[in-house]
Coordinates of C-alpha atoms and ligand atoms in Angstrom, one line a residue:
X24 CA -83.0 29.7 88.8
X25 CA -79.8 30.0 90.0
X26 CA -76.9 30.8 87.3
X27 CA -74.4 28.7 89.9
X28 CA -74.1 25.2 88.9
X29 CA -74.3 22.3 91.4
X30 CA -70.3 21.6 92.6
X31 CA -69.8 17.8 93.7
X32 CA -68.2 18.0 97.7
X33 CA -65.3 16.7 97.3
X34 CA -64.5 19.4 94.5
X35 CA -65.5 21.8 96.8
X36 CA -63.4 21.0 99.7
X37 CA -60.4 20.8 97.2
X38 CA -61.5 24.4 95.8
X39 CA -61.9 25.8 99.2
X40 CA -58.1 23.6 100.2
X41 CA -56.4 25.2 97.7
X42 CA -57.7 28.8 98.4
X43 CA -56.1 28.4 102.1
X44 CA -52.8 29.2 103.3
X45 CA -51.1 28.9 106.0
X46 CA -50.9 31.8 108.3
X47 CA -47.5 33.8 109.8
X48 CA -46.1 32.9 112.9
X49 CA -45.9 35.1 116.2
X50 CA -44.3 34.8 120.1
X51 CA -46.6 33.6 122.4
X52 CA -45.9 33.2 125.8
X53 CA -45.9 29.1 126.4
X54 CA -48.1 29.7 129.9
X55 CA -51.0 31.1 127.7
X56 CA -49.8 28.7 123.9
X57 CA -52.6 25.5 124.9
X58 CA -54.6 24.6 121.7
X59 CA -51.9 26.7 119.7
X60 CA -50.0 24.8 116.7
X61 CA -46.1 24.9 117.1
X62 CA -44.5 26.8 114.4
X63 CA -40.9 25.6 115.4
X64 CA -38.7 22.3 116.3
X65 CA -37.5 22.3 119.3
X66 CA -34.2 20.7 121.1
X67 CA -33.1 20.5 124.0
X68 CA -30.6 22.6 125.5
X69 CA -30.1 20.5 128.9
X70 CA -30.8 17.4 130.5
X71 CA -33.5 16.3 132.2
X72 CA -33.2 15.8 135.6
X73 CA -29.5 17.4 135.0
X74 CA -28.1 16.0 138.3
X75 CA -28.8 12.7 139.3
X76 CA -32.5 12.7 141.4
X77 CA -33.8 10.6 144.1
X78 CA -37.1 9.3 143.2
X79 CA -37.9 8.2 147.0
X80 CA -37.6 9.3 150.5
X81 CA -34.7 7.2 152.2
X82 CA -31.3 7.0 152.2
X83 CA -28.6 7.6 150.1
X84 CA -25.9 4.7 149.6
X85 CA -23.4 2.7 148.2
X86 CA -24.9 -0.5 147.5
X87 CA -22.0 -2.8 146.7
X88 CA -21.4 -2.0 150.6
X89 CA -24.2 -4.8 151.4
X90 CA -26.0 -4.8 154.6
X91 CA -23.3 -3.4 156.9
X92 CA -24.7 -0.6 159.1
X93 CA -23.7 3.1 158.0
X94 CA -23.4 6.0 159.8
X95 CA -25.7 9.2 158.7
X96 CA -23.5 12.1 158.0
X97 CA -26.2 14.4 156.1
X98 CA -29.5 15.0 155.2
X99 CA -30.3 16.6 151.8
X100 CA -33.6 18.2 151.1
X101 CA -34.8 18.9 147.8
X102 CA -33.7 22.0 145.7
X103 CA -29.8 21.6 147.5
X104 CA -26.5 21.8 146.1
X105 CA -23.3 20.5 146.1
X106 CA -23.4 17.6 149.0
X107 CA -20.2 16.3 150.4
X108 CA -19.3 12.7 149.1
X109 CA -20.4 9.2 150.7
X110 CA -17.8 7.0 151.5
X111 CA -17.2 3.6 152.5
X112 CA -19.8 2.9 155.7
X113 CA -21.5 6.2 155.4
X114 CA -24.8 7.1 154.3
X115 CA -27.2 10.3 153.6
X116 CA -30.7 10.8 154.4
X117 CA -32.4 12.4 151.5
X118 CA -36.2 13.9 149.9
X119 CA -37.8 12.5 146.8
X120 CA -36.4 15.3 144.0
X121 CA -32.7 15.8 146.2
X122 CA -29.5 15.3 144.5
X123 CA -27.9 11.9 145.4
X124 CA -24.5 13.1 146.7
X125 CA -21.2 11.8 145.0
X126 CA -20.1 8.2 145.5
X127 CA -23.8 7.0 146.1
X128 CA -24.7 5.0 143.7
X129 CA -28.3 4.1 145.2
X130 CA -31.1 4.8 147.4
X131 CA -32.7 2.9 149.9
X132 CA -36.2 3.3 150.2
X133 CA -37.2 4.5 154.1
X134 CA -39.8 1.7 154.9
X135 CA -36.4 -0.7 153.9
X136 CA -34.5 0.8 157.0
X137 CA -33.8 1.8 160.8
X138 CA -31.8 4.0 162.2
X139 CA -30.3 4.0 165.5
X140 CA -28.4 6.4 167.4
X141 CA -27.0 7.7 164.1
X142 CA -26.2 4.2 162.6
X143 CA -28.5 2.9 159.7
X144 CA -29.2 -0.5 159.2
X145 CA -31.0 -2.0 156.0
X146 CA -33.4 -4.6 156.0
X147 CA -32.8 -5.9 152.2
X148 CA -29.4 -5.2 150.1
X149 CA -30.3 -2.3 147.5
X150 CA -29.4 -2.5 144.2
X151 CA -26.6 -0.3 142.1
X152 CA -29.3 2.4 140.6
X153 CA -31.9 1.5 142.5
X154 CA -34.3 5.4 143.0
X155 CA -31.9 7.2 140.9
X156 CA -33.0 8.9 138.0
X157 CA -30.1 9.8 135.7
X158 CA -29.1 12.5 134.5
X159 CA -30.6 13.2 130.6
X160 CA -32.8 10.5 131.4
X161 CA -36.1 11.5 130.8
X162 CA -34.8 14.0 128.5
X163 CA -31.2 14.2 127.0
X164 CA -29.6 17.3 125.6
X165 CA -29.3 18.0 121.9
X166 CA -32.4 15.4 121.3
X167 CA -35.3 17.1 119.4
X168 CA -38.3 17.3 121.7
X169 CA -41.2 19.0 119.9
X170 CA -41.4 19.3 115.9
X171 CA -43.2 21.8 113.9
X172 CA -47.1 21.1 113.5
X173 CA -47.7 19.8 117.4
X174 CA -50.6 20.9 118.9
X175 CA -49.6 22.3 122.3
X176 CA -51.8 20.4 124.9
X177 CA -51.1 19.8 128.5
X178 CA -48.3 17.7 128.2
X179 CA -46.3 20.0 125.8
X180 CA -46.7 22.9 128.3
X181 CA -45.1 20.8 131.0
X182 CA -42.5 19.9 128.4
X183 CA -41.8 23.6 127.3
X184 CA -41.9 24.8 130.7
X185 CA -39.7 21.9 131.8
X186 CA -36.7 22.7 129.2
X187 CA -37.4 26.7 130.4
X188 CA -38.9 27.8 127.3
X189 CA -41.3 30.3 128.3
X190 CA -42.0 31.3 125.0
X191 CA -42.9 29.5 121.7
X192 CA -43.6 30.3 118.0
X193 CA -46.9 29.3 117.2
X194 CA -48.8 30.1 113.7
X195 CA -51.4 32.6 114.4
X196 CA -54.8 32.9 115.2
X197 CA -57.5 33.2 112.0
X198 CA -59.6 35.9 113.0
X199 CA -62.8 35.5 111.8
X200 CA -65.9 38.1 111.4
X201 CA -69.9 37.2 111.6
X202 CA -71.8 38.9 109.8
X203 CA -75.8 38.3 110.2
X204 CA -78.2 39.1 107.1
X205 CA -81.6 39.8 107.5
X206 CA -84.1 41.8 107.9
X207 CA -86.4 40.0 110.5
X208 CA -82.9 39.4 113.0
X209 CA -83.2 41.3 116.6
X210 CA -80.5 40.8 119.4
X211 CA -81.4 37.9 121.2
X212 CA -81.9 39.9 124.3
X213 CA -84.4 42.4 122.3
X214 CA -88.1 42.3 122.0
X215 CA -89.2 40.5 119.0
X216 CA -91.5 42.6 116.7
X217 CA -94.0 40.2 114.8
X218 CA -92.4 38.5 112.3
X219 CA -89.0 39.1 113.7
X220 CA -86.8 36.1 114.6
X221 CA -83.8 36.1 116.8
X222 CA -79.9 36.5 115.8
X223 CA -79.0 32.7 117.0
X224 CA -76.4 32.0 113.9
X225 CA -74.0 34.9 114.6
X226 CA -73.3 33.5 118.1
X227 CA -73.6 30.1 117.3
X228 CA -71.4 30.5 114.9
X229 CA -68.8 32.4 117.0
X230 CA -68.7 30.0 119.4
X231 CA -67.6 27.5 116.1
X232 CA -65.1 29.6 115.2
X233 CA -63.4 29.4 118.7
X234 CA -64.0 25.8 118.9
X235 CA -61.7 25.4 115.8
X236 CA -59.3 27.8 117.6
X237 CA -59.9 30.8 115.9
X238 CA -60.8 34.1 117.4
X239 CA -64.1 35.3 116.4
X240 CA -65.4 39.1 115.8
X241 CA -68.8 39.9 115.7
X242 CA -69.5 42.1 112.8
X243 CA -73.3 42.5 114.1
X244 CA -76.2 42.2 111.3
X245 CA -76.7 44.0 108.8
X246 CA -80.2 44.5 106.5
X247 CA -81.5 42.7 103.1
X248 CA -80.3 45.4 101.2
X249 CA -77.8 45.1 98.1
X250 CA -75.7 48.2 99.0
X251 CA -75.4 48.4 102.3
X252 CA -74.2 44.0 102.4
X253 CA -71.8 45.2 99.4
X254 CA -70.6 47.7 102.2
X255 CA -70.3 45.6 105.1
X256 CA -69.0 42.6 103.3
X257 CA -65.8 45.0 102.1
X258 CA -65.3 46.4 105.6
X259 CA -65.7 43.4 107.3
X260 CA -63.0 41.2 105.0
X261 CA -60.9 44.4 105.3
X262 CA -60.6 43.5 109.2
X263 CA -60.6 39.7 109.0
X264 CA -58.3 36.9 107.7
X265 CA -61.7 34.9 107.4
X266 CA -65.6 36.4 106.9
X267 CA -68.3 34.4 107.2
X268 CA -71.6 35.6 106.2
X269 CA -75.0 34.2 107.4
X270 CA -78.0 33.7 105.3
X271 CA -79.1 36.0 102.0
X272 CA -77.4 33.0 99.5
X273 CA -80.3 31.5 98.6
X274 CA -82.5 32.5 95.2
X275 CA -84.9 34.8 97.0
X276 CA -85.3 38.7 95.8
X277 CA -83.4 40.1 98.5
X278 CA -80.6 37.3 98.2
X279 CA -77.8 39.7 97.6
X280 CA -74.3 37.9 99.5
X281 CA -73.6 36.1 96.3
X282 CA -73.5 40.0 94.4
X283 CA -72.2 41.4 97.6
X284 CA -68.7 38.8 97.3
X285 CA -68.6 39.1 93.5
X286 CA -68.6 42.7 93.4
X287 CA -65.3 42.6 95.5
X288 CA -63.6 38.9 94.9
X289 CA -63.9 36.0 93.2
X290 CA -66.5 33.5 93.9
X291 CA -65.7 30.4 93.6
X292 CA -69.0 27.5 93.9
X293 CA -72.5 29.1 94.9
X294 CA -74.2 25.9 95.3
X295 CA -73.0 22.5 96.3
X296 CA -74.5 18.8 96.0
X297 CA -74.7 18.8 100.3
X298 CA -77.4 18.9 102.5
X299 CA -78.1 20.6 104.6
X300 CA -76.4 23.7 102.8
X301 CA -76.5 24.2 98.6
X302 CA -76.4 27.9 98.3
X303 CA -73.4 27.7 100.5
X304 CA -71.3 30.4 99.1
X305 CA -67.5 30.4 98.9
X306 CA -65.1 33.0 97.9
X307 CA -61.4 35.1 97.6
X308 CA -61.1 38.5 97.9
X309 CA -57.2 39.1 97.6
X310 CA -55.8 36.3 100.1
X311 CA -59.0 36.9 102.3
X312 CA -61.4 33.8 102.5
X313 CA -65.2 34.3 102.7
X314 CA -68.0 32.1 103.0
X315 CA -71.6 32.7 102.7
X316 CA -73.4 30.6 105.3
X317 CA -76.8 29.5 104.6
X318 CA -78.7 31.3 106.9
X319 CA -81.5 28.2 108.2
X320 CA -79.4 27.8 111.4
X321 CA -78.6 23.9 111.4
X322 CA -77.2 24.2 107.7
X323 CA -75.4 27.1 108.7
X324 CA -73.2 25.2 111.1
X325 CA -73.0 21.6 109.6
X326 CA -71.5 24.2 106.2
X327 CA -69.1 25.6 109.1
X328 CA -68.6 21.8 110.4
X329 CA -67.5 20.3 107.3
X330 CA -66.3 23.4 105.2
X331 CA -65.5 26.4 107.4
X332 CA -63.9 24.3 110.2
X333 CA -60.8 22.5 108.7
X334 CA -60.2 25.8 106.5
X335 CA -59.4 27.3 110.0
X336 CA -57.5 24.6 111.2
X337 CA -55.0 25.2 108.0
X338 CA -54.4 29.1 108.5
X339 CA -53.3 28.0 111.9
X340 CA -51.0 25.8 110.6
X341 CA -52.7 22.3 111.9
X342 CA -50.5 19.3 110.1
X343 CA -54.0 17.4 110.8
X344 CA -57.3 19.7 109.5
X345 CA -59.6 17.6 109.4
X346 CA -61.7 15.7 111.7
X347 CA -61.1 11.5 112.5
X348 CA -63.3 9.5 110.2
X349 CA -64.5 6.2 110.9
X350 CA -67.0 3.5 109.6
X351 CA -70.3 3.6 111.3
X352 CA -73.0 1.0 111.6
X353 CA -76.4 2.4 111.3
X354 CA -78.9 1.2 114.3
X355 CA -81.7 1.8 112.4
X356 CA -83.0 2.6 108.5
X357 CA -82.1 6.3 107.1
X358 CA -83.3 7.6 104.0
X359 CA -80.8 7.9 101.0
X360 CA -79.8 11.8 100.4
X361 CA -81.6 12.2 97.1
X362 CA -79.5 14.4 94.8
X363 CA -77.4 15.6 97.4
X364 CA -74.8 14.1 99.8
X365 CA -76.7 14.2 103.2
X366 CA -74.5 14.8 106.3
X367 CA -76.9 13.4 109.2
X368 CA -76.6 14.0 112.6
X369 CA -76.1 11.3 114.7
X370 CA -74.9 9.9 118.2
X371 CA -72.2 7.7 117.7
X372 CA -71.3 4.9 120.7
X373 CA -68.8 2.2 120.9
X374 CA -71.0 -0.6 121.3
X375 CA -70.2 -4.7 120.8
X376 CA -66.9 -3.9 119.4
X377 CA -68.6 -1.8 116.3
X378 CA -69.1 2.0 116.0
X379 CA -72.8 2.6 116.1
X380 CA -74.3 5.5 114.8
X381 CA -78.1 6.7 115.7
X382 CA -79.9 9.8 114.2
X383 CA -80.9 12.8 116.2
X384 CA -84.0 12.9 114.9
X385 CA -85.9 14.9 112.6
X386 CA -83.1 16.3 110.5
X387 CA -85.5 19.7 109.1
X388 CA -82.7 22.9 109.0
X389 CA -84.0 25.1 111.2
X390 CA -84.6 22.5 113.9
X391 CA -80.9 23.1 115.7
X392 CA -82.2 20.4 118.3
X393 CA -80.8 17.9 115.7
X394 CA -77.7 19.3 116.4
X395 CA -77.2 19.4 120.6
X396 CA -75.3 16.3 121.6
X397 CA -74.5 14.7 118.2
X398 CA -71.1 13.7 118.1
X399 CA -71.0 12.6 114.4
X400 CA -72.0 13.4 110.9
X401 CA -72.7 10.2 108.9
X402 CA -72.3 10.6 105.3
X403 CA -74.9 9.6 103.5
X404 CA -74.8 8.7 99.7
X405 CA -76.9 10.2 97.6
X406 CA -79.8 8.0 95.7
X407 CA -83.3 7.4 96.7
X408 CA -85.1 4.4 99.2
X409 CA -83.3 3.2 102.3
X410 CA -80.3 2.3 103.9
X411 CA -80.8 -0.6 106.0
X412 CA -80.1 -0.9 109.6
X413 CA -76.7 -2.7 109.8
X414 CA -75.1 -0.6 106.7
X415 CA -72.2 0.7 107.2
X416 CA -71.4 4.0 106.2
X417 CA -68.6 6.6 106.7
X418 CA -69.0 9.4 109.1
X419 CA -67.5 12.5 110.7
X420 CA -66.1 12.6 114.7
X421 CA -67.4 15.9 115.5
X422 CA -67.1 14.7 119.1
X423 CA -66.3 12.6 122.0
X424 CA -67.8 9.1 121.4
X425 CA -70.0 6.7 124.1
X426 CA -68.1 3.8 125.0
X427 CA -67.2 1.6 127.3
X428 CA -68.0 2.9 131.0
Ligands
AMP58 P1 -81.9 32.9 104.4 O1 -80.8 32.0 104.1 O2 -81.5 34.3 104.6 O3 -83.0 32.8 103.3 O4 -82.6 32.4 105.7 C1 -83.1 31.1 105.8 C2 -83.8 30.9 107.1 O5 -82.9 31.0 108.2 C3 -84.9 31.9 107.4 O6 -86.0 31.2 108.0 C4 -84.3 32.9 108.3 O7 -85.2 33.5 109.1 C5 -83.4 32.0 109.1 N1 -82.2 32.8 109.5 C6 -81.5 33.6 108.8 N2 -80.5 34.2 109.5 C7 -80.6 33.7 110.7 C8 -79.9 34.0 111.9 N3 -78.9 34.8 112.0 N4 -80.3 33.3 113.1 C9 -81.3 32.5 113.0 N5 -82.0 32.2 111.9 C10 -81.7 32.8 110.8
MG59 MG1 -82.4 36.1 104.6

C-alpha cells in the first residue's frame, strides 16, 4: 500500500502551478531569440519606412500636373540619398524601395508610361499618394510594438530586426536533467543482456523538454538502489532548474525516487487520480522543481504532456502555459476511465464543421505506438460503461489538427 493518498488533477496542477516561478531574464541576441518569450516592451525609436518609399518601379511625379509629358532629370536606385527636387514638368525614374525625391507626390507605375527621347508621357492621370509609402506608416515612432510575454516567432524577428534591435530580453531557458532508474536500462545503442530493456524515456523525454523550449541535460541512468538515487537525485537538482526522474515511483521493493525526493525536499502528491500515470511523483527542493516520471514509457510522457510541459512554459515566462483546449466529438465508443481521469490518445480532424476525435488504439502504457501521430488527449471522465460515439468531450491540442485540404 502506498502511504500517498489519491490527489484529484486539477489539485494537482494547482499544487504543481503554485510551486512554479517565473524565471530571470538574460540578453540574447534577436538573430538566435525564435521560440524565446520577450521579457521587455518595446517602442519604437524610428519610423518605418523613415523616408517616404516607392513601392513600384516607375516614375516619380507630381500628379496634380495631369497628363502633360515631363522630362526625366534622374534616376534613383534603391538605398540613395538626398535626390534633387521635382518641379513643375519634370519627372524621376525610380526602383521599388528608392526615396521619392522632394516635390513628388506620386509614382507612376512603369507599365502606365513611355518615354521618348527623355520626355515621359503617361497613359492614365496618377493619383496624389499613389506607390508612396509614408513615412511611420507601417510603423510610427514612440508607438509600442512588442509587449512583455510575446513569443518571438518569425514575424517578431523581422520586426526586431526591422527597428535595429539586435538584442532582446528574453526570460531564460529551464534547464532540465533526465535521470533514468533501473536496473534492467542499457544505452540504446548497447547489447541487451536477457532481461534488459532499452533507455527509450530519457531521450524521449529530452526531446519533450525541448519541445516545450527548455534545454535538456541528460543525467544518464542510474541503478535501483536507495543510496546511490538519493545521491544522484541531489547532484542532479543541484545542476538543474527542473529534474525529472523516470520510473522507481511505483510500490515495488526497489521503488526508492519517492524516499530519494523526501530525503532532500518536500514532496508534494505521490499519486494522482490520472491515467496513464498515478505514482507520478511531484516535489520542491528549495526553489528547484522535481518530478518523478512513471517509468512505463507512454505514462511517462502523457505525465510530462499534461504536468511537466506547462510547468516549463511558466519558468520561461509564457503569458499562455497551457495548451488550446477544445470540445471533441468522439467517432466511435471509448470506455469511461474507471477511478481515474483517463487522458486518451487520439487523432483529432476538422471534419463537417465539428472537431472529431479518434483513438490511437490500444491505449496499454508501454505501448508508445499509441502515442506517434496523436495530436490530442481527450479527457475522459472517470465512471464505468461507455461513452457513446457522438459525445462530446474536452480534449488537449498537443498538435497540429487535420482539416480542410
Ligand atoms: P517502473 O516505473 O520503474 O516500475 O517501470 C515501469 C515499466 O517501465 C517497466 O516495465 C520498466 O522496465 C519500464 N521502464 C522503466 N524505465 C524505462 C526507461 N527509461 N525506458 C523504457 N522503459 C522503461
Ligand atoms: Mg523501475
Amino acid at each position: 500500500m502506498s502511504k500517498y493518498e489519491v490527489v484529484p488533477v486539477p489539485e494537482a496542477l494547482a499544487i504543481v502551478r503554485s510551486a512554479t516561478p517565473v524565471l530571470g531574464t538574460e540578453t540574447v541576441p534577436t538573430a538566435e531569440a525564435d521560440g524565446r518569450v520577450l521579457a521587455e516592451d518595446l517602442t519604437s525609436a524610428e519610423d518605418v519606412p523613415p523616408f517616404r518609399a516607392s513601392t513600384v518601379d516607375g516614375f516619380a511625379i507630381i500628379a496634380g500636373d495631369g497628363l502633360q509629358p515631363r522630362r526625366v532629370t534622374d534616376e534613383i536606385m534603391a538605398g540613395v540619398a538626398n535626390r534633387p527636387t521635382i518641379g513643375p514638368g519634370t519627372a524621376a525614374r525610380i526602383m521599388t524601395g528608392a526615396p521619392v525625391p522632394p516635390g513628388a507626390d506620386a509614382v507612376v507605375m512603369i507599365e502606365y508610361t513611355h518615354v521618348d527621347d527623355g520626355q515621359l508621357t503617361l497613359d492614365r492621370r496618377a493619383r496624389e499618394g499613389e506607390n508612396v509609402r509614408p513615412i511611420g506608416i507601417d510603423i510610427t515612432a514612440g508607438a509600442p510594438v512588442l509587449e512583455r510575454g510575446t513569443i518571438i516567432g518569425i514575424a517578431e524577428v523581422g520586426i526586431l530586426m526591422t527597428l535595429g534591435i539586435a538584442q532582446v530580453a528574453c526570460y531564460r531557458r529551464p534547464l532540465v536533467g533526465v535521470l533514468s532508474t533501473g536496473d534492467e536500462l542499457v544505452e540504446p545503442w548497447e547489447p541487451v543482456p536477457a532481461g534488459a530493456i532499452r533507455d527509450s524515456n530519457r531521450y524521449a523525454l529530452m526531446a519533450a523538454v525541448r519541445e516545450a523550449g527548455a534545454l535538456p541535460m541528460s543525467l544518464g541512468t542510474v541503478k535501483d538502489d536507495r543510496e546511490l538515487q538519493t545521491q544522484r537525485v541531489r547532484e542532479g537538482v543541484a545542476q538543474v532548474d527542473v529534474l525529472l526522474t523516470s520510473g522507481g515511483v511505483s510500490v515495488g521493493d526497489r521503488d526508492f525516487i519517492k524516499l530519494a525526493l523526501e530525503e532532500i525536499g518536500k514532496v508534494h502528491f505521490g499519486r494522482i487520480a490520472f491515467r496513464p500515470g498515478l505514482p507520478l511523483t511531484f516535489a520542491q527542493i528549495g526553489h528547484k522543481l522535481a518530478f518523478g516520471l512513471p517509468g512505463n514509457p507512454v505514462s511517462s510522457l502523457v505525465t510530462f504532456e499534461v504536468f511537466v510541459r506547462p510547468t516549463l512554459r511558466v519558468l520561461q515566462g509564457d503569458p499562455q502555459p497551457d495548451r488550446a483546449r477544445v470540445e471533441v466529438e468522439l467517432a466511435h465508443e471509448i470506455r469511461r476511465g474507471g477511478d481515474r481521469l483517463e487522458y486518451h490518445r487520439v487523432i483529432v480532424s476538422f471534419e463537417g464543421g465539428r472537431l472529431v476525435a479518434r483513438s490511437t488504439g490500444l491505449q496499454i502504457s508501454s505501448r508508445l505506438l499509441s502515442m506517434s501521430g496523436h495530436n490530442g488527449l481527450a479527457i475522459v471522465e472517470t465512471g464505468d460503461g461507455l461513452l457513446p460515439a457522438g459525445t462530446r468531450i474536452p480534449a488537449i491540442l498537443t498538435g497540429p489538427i487535420q482539416g480542410l485540404a
